[in-house]
PDB file of C-alpha atoms in Angstrom:
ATOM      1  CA  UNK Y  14      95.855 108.995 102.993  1.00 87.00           C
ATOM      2  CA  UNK Y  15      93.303 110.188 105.348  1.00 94.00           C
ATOM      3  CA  UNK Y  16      91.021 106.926 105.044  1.00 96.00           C
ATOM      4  CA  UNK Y  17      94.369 104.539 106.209  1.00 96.00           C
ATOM      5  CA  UNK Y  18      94.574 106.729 109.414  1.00 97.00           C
ATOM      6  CA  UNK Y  19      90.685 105.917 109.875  1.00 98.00           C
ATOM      7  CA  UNK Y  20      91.404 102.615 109.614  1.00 98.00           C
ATOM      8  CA  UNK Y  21      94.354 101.874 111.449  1.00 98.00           C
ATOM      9  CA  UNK Y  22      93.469 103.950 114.338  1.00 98.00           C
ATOM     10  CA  UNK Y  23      89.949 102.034 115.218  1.00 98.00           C
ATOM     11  CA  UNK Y  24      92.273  98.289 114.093  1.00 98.00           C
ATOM     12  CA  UNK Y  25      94.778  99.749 116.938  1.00 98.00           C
ATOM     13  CA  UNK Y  26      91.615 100.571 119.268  1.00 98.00           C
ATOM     14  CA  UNK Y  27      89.931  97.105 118.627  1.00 98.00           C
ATOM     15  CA  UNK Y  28      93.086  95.591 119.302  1.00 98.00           C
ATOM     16  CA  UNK Y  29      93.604  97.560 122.688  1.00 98.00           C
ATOM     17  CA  UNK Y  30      90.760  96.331 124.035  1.00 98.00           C
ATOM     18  CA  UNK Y  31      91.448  92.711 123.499  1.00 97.00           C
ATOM     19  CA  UNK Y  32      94.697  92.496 124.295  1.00 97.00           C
ATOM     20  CA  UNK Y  33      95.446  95.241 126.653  1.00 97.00           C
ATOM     21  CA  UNK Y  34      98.662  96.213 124.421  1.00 96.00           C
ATOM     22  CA  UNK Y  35      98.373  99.472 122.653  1.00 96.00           C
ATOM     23  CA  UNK Y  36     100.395  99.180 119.510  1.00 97.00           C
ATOM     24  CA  UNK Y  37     100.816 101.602 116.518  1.00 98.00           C
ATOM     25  CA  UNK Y  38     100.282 100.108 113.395  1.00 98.00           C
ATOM     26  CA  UNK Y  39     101.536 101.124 109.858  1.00 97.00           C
ATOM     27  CA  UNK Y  40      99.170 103.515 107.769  1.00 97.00           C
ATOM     28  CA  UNK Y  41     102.102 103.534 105.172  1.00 96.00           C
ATOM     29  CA  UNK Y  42     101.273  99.249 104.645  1.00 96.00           C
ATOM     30  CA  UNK Y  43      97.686  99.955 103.615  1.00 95.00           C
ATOM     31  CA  UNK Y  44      99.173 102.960 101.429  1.00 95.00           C
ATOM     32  CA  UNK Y  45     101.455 100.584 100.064  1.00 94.00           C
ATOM     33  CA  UNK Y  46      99.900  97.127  99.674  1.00 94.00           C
ATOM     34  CA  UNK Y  47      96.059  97.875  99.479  1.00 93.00           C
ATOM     35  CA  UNK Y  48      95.300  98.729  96.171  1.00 85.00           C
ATOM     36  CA  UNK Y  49      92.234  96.965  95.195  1.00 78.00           C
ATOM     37  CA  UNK Y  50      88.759  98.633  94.914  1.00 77.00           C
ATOM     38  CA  UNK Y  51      88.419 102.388  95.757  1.00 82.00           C
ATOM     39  CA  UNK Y  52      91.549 101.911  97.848  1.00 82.00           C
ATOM     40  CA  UNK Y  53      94.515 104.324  95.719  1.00 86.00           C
ATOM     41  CA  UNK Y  54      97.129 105.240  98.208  1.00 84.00           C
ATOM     42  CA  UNK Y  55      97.013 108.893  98.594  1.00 84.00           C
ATOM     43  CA  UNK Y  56      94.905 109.388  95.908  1.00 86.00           C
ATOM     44  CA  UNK Y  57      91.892 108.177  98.641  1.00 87.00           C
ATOM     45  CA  UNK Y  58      90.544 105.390 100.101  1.00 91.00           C
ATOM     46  CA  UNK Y  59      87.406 103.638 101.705  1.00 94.00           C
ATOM     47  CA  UNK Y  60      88.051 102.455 105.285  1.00 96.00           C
ATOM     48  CA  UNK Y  61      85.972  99.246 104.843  1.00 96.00           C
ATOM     49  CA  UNK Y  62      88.162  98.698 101.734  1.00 95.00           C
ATOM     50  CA  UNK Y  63      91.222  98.515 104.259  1.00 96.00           C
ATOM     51  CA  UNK Y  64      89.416  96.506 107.013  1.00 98.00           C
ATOM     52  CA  UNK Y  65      89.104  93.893 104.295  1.00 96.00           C
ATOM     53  CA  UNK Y  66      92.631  94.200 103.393  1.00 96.00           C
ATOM     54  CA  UNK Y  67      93.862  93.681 106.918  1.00 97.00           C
ATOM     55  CA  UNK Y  68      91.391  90.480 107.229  1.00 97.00           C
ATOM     56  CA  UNK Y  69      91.979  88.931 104.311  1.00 95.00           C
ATOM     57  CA  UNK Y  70      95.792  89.795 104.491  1.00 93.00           C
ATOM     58  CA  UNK Y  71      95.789  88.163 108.568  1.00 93.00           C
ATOM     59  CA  UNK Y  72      96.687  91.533 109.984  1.00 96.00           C
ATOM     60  CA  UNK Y  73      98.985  95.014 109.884  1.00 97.00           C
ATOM     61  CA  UNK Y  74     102.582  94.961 110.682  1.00 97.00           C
ATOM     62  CA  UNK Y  75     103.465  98.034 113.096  1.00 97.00           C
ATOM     63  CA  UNK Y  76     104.578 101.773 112.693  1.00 97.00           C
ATOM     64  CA  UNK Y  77     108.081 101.163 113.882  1.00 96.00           C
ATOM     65  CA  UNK Y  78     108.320  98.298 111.389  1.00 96.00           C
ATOM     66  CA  UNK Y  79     106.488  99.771 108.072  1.00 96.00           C
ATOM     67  CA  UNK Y  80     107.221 103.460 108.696  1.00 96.00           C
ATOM     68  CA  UNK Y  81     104.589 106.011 107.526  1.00 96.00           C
ATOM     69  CA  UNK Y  82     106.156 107.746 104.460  1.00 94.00           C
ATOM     70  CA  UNK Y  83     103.455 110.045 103.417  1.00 88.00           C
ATOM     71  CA  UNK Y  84     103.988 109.208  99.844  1.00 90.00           C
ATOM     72  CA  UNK Y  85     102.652 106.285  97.742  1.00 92.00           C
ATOM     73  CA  UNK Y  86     105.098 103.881  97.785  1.00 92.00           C
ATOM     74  CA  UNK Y  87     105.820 100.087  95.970  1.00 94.00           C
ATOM     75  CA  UNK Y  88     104.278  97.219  98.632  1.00 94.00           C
ATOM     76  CA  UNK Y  89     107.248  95.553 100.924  1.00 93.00           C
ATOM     77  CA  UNK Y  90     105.958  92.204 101.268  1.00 89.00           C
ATOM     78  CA  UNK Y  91     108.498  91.378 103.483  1.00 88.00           C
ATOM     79  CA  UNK Y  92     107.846  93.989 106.000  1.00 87.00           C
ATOM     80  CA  UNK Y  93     104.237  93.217 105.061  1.00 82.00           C
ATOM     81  CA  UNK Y  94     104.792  89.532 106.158  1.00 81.00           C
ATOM     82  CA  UNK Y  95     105.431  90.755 110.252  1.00 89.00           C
ATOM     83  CA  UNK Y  96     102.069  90.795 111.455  1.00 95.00           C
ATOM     84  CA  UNK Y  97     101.135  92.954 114.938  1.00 96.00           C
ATOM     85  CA  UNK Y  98      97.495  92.888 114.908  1.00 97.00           C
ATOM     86  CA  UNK Y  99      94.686  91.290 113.148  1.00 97.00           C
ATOM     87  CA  UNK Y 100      90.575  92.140 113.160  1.00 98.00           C
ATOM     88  CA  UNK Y 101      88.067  88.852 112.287  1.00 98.00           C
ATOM     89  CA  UNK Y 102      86.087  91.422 109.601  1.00 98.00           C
ATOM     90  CA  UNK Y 103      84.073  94.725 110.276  1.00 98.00           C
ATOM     91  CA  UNK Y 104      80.524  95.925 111.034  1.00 98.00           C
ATOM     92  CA  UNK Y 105      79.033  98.841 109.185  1.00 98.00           C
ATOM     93  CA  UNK Y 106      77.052 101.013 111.337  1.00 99.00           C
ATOM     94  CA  UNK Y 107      73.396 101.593 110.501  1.00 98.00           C
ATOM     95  CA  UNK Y 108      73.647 104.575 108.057  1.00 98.00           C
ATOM     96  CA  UNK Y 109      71.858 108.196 109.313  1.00 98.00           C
ATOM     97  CA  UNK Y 110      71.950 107.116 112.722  1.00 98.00           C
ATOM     98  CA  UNK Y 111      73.351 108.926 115.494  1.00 98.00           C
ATOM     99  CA  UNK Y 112      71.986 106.794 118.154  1.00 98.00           C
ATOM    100  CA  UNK Y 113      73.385 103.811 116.579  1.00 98.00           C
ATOM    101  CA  UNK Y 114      77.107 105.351 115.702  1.00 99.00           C
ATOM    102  CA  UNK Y 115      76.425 106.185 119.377  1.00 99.00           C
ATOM    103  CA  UNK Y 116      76.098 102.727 120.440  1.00 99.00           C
ATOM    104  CA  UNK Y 117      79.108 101.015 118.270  1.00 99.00           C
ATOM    105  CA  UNK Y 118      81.443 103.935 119.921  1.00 99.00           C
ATOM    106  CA  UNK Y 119      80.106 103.385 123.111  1.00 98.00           C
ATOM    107  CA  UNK Y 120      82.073 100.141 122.420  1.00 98.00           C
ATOM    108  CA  UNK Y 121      85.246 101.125 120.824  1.00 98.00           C
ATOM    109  CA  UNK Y 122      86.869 103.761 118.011  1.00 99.00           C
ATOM    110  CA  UNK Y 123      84.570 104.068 114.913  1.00 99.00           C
ATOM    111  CA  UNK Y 124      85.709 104.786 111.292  1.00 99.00           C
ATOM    112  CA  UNK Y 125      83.542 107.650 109.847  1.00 99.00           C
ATOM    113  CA  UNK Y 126      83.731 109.759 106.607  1.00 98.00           C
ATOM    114  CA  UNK Y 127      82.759 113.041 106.778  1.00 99.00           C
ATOM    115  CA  UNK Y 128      82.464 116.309 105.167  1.00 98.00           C
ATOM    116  CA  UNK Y 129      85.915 118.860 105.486  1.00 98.00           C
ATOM    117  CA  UNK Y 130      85.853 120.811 102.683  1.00 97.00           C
ATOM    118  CA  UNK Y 131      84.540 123.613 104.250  1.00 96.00           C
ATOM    119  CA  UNK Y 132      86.941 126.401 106.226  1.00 97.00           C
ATOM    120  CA  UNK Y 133      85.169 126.238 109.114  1.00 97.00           C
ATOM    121  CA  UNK Y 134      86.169 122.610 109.683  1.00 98.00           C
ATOM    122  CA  UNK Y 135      89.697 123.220 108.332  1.00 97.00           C
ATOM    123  CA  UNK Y 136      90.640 126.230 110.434  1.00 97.00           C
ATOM    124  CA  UNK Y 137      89.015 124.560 113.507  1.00 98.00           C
ATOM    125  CA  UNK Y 138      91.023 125.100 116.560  1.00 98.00           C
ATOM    126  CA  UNK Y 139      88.912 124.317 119.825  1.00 98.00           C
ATOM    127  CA  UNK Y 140      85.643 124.042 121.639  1.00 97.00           C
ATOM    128  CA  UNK Y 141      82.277 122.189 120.090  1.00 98.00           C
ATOM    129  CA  UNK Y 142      82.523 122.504 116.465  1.00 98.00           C
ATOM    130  CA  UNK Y 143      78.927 123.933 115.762  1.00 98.00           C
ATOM    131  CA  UNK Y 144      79.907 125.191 111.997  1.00 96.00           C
ATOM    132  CA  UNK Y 145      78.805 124.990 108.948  1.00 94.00           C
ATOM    133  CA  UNK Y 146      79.359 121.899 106.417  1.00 96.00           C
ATOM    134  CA  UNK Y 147      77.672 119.715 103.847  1.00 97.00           C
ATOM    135  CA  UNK Y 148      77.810 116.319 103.461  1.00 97.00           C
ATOM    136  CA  UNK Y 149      79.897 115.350 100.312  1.00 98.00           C
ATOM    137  CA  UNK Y 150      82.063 112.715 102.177  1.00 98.00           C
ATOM    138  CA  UNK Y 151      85.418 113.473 101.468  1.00 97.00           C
ATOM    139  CA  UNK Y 152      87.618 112.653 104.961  1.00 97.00           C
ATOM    140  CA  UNK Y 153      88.257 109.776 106.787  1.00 98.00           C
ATOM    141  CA  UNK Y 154      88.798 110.127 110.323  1.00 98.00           C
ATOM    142  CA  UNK Y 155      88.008 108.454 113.899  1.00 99.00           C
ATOM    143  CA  UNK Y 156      85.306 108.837 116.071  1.00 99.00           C
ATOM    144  CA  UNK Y 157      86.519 107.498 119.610  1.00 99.00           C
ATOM    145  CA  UNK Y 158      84.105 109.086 122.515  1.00 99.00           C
ATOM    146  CA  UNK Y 159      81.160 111.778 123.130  1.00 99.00           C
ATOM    147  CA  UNK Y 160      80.412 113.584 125.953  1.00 98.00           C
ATOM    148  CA  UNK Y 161      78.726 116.841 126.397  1.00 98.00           C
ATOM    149  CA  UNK Y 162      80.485 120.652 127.495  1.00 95.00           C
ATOM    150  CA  UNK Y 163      80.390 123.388 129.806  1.00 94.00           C
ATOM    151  CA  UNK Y 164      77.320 124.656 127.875  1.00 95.00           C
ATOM    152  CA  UNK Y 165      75.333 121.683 127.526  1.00 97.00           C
ATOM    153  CA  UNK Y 166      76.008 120.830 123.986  1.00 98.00           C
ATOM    154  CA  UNK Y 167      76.460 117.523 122.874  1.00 99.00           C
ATOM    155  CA  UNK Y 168      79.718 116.632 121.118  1.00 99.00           C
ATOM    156  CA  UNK Y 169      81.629 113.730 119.472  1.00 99.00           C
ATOM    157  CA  UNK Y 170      85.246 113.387 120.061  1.00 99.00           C
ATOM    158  CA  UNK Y 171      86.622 112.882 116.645  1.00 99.00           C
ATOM    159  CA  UNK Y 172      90.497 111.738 115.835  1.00 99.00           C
ATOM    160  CA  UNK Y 173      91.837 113.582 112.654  1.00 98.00           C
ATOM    161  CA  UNK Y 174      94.991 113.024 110.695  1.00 97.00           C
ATOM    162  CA  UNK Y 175      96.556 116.374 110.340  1.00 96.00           C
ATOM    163  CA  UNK Y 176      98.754 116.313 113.077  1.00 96.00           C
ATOM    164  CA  UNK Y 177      99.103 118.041 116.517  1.00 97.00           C
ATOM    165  CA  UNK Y 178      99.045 121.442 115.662  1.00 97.00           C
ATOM    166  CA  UNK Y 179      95.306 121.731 113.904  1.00 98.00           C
ATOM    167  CA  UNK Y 180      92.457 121.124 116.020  1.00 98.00           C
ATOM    168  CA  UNK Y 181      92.524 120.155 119.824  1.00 99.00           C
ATOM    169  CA  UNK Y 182      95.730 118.294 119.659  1.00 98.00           C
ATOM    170  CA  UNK Y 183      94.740 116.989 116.505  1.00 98.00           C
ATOM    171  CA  UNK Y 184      91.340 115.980 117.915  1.00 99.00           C
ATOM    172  CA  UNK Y 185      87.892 117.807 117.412  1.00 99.00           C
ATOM    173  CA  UNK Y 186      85.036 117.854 119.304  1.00 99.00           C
ATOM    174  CA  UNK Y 187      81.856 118.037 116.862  1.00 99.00           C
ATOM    175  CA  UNK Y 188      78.180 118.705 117.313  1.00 99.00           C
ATOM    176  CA  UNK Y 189      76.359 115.248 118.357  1.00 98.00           C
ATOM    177  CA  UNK Y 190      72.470 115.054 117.969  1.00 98.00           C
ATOM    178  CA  UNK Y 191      72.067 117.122 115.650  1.00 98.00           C
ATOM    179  CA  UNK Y 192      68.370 117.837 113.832  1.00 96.00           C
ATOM    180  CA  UNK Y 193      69.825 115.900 110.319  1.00 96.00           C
ATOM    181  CA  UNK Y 194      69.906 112.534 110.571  1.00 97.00           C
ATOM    182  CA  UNK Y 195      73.459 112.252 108.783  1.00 98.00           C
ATOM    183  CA  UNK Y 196      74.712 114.425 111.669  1.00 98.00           C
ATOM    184  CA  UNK Y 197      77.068 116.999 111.442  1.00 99.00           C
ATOM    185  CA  UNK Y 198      79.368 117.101 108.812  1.00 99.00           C
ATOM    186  CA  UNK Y 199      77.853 113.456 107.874  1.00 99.00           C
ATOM    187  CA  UNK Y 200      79.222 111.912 110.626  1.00 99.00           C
ATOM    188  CA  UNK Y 201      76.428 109.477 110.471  1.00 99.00           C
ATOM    189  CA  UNK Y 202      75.957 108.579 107.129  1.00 99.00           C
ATOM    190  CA  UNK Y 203      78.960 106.335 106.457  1.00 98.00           C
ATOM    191  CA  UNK Y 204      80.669 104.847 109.557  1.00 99.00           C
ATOM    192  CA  UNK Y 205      82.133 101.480 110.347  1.00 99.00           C
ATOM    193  CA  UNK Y 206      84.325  99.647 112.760  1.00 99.00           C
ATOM    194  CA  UNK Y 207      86.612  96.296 113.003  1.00 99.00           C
ATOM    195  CA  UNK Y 208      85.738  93.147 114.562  1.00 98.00           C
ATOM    196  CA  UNK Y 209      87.843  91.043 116.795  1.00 93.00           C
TER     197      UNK Y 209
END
C-alpha cells in the first residue's frame, strides 16, 4: 500500500502549505476506492494514478474519518463523500534529474518510487544511507527535504511507510547528488507531486 502513503503524504503537504491546517488524510480511501489503472490496493500502486483519483474524485476524506485498515477493503462511498482536502492535478518531475527533484522539493513533499529490495535499504537504521541498490522501482515513498551532514555528504530526507521503529523514526536520509543520474536507489527517475 506503499504508493497510497506516497500519495497522501505529499496531498497532506500541498495542503499544509495552502491552508496552514495540517490534516491526516485516509491512505485506506485510495486502498479502497482507487482501483483503476495500475492502482490494486495492496497489491501496488502508481502515485500519479492516486493524484488523479483524488482530482477527479474532488478530494480525500481524513484518517480519523476513513481509518487505515491495512487490508484491501470494499469502497465506502459514504465515508468517501466527506471531503478534507483536494489538489487541482499533479506535476511530474523531469525524469533523471536530481537538480530538478531538487527544485520541486525545495517547494513542498515529492512522491518518488524507488528501489528497496535490497537489505541494505531494508535494515537501514540511521545516518546517510550510502548503500548499495538498483533501480527496479518497487516502493513508493516521500521525499520532503535535503540537507547535507556532519561529514559533508549530501542527503535527501525521505518519508517511508513502515512505521516508527525502521529507519530514523521512520524517515531516511539517502545519498543526494549522486554520479547516476537516476540517483540513489532511483530516486530520480520517477517522481511527482500535487498541485493546488
Amino acid at each position: 500500500c506503499c504508493w497510497a502513503f506516497s500519495a497522501v503524504a505529499a496531498t497532506e503537504g500541498i495542503t499544509q502549505l495552502t491552508t496552514g491546517k495540517l490534516i491526516s488524510l485516509s491512505e485506506q480511501e485510495l486502498v479502497d476506492c482507487d482501483t483503476n489503472g495500475e492502482d490494486q490496493g495492496c497489491e501496488g500502486g502508481l502515485m500519479d494514478d492516486a493524484f488523479q483519483f483524488i482530482q477527479q474524485n474532488h478530494g480525500l476524506g481524513t484518517e480519523a474519518n476513513y481509518p487505515y485498515s491495512g487490508v484491501d477493503g470494499t469502497c465506502n462511498t459514504k465515508k468517501e463523500a466527506s471531503i478534507a482536502a483536494k489538489i487541482t492535478g499533479y506535476e511530474d518531475v523531469p525524469t533523471n534529474s536530481e537538480q530538478a527533484l531538487l527544485k520541486a522539493v525545495a517547494n513542498q513533499p515529492v512522491s518518488v518510487a524507488i528501489d528497496a529490495s535490497g537489505s541494505d535499504f531494508q535494515f537501514y537504521s540511521s545516518g546517510v544511507f550510502t548503500g548499495t541498490c538498483g533501480t527496479s522501482l518497487d516502493h513508493g515513498v516521500t521525499a520532503v527535504g535535503y540537507g547535507v551532514g556532519d561529514d559533508g555528504t549530501k542527503f535527501w530526507l525521505v518519508k517511508n511507510s513502515w512505521g516508527t521503529e525502521w529507519g530514523e523514526e521512520g524517515y531516511i536520509r539517502m545519498q543526494r547528488d549522486v554520479d547516476a543520474a537516476e540517483g540513489l536507489c532511483g530516486i530520480a527517475m520517477s517522481a511527482s507531486y500535487p498541485t493546488a
